Every structure is written in structure tokens, then in C-alpha cells.
XYZ file of N, CA and C in Angstrom:
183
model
N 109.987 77.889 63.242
C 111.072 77.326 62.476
C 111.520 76.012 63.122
N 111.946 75.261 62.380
C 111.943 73.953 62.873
C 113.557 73.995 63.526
N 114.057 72.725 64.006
C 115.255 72.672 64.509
C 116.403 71.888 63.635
N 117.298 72.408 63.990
C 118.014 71.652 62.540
C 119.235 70.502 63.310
N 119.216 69.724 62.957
C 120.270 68.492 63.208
C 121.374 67.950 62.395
N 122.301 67.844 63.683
C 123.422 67.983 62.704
C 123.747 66.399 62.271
N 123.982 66.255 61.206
C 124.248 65.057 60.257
C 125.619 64.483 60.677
N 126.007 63.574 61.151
C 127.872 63.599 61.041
C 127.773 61.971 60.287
N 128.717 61.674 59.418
C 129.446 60.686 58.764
C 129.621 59.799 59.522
N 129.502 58.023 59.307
C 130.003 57.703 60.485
C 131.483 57.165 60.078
N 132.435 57.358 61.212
C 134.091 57.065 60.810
C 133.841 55.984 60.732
N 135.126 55.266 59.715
C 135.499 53.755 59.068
C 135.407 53.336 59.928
N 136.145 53.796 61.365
C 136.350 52.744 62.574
C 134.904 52.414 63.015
N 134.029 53.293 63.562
C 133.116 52.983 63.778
C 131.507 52.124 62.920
N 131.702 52.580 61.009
C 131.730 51.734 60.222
C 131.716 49.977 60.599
N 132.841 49.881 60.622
C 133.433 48.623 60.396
C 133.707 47.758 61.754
N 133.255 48.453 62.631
C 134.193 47.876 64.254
C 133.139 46.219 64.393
N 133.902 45.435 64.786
C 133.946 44.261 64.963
C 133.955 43.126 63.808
N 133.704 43.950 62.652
C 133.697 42.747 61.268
C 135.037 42.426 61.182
N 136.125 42.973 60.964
C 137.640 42.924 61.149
C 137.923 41.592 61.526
N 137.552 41.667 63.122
C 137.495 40.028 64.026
C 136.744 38.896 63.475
N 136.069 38.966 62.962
C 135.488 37.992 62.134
C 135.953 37.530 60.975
N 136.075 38.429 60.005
C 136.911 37.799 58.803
C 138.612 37.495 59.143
N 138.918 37.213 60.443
C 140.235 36.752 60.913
C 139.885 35.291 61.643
N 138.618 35.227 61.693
C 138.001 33.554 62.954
C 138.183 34.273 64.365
N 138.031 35.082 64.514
C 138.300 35.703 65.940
C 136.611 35.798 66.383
N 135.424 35.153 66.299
C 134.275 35.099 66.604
C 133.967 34.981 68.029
N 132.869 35.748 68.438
C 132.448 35.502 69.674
C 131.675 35.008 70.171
N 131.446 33.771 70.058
C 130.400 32.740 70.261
C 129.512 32.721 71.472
N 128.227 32.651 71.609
C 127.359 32.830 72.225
C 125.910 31.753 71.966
N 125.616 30.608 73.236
C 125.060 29.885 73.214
C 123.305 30.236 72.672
N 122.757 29.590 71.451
C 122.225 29.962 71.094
C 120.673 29.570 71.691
N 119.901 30.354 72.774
C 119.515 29.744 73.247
C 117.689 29.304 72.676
N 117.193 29.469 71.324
C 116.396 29.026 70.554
C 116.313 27.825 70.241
N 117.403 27.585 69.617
C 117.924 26.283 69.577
C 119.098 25.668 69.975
N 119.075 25.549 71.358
C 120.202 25.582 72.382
C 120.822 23.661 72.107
N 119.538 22.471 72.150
C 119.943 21.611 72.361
C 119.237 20.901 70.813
N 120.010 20.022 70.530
C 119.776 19.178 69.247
C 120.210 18.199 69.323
N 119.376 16.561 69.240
C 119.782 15.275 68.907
C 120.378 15.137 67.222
N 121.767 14.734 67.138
C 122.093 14.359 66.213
C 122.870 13.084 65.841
N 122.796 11.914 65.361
C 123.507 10.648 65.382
C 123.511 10.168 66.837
N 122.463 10.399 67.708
C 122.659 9.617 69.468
C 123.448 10.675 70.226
N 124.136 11.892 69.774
C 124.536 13.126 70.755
C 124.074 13.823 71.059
N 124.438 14.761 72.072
C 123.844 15.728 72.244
C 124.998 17.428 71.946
N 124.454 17.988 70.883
C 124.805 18.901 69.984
C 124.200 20.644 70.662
N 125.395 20.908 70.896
C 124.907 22.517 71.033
C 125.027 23.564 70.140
N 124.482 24.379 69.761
C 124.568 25.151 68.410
C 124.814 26.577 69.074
N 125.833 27.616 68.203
C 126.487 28.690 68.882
C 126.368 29.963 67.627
N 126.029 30.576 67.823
C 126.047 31.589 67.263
C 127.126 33.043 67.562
N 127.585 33.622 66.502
C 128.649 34.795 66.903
C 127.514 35.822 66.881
N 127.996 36.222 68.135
C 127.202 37.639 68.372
C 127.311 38.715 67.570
N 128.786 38.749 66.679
C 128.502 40.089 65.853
C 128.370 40.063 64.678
N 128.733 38.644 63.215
C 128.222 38.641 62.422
C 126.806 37.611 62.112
N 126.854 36.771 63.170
C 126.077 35.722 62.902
C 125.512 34.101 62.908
N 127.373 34.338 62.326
C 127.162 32.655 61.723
C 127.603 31.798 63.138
N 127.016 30.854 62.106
C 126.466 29.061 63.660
C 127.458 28.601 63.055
N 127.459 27.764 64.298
C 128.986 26.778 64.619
C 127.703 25.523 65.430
N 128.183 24.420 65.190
C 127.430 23.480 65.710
C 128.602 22.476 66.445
N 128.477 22.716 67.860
C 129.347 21.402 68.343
C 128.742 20.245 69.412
N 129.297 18.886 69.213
C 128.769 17.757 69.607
C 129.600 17.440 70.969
N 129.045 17.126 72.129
C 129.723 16.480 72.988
C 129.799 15.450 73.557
């Protein structure tokens, strides 16, 4: 007979945990290091990615 496993739901909190912070701009940016460095208009441009939904942020210094 085989073994049986138990199924559990996962809670909203755990669902949903860290999207919350994001759809507030509360992002956690993390240097993206693929495409870490980029010439743009004569700068030099670092591109950042949020670790928990995704999205790039591109800043020039």
C-alpha cells in the first residue's frame, strides 16, 4: 500500500508574502549582475532588479 501525504492549503499569508511590499514601492533591489554595466548617452548605467517581483530600475551615475 502506498503512503499517503498530507495535502495542506497554502495560508494567504504565506500565498502572498512579499507582493504586498511591492505594490507599495517598497522593492528590494539587487544589482543585476548579467547585465550589471551599460553605456548609455557617455554614462555609466547600472541596472537593478527587485528580488521578489522582478522589475528593473535602471540608474545612471
Amino acid at each position: 500500500m502506498a503512503d499517503i501525504l498530507p495535502f495542506k492549503k497554502p495560508s494567504l499569508q504565506e500565498k502572498h508574502k512579499g507582493k504586498t511590499l511591492c505594490k507599495h514601492g517598497h522593492h528590494k533591489w539587487v544589482v543585476d549582475k548579467a547585465k550589471q554595466f551599460d553605456v548609455k548617452q557617455g554614462k555609466l548605467v547600472t541596472r537593478y532588479r527587485c528580488s521578489r517581483c522582478g522589475k528593473e530600475r535602471v540608474k545612471a551615475h
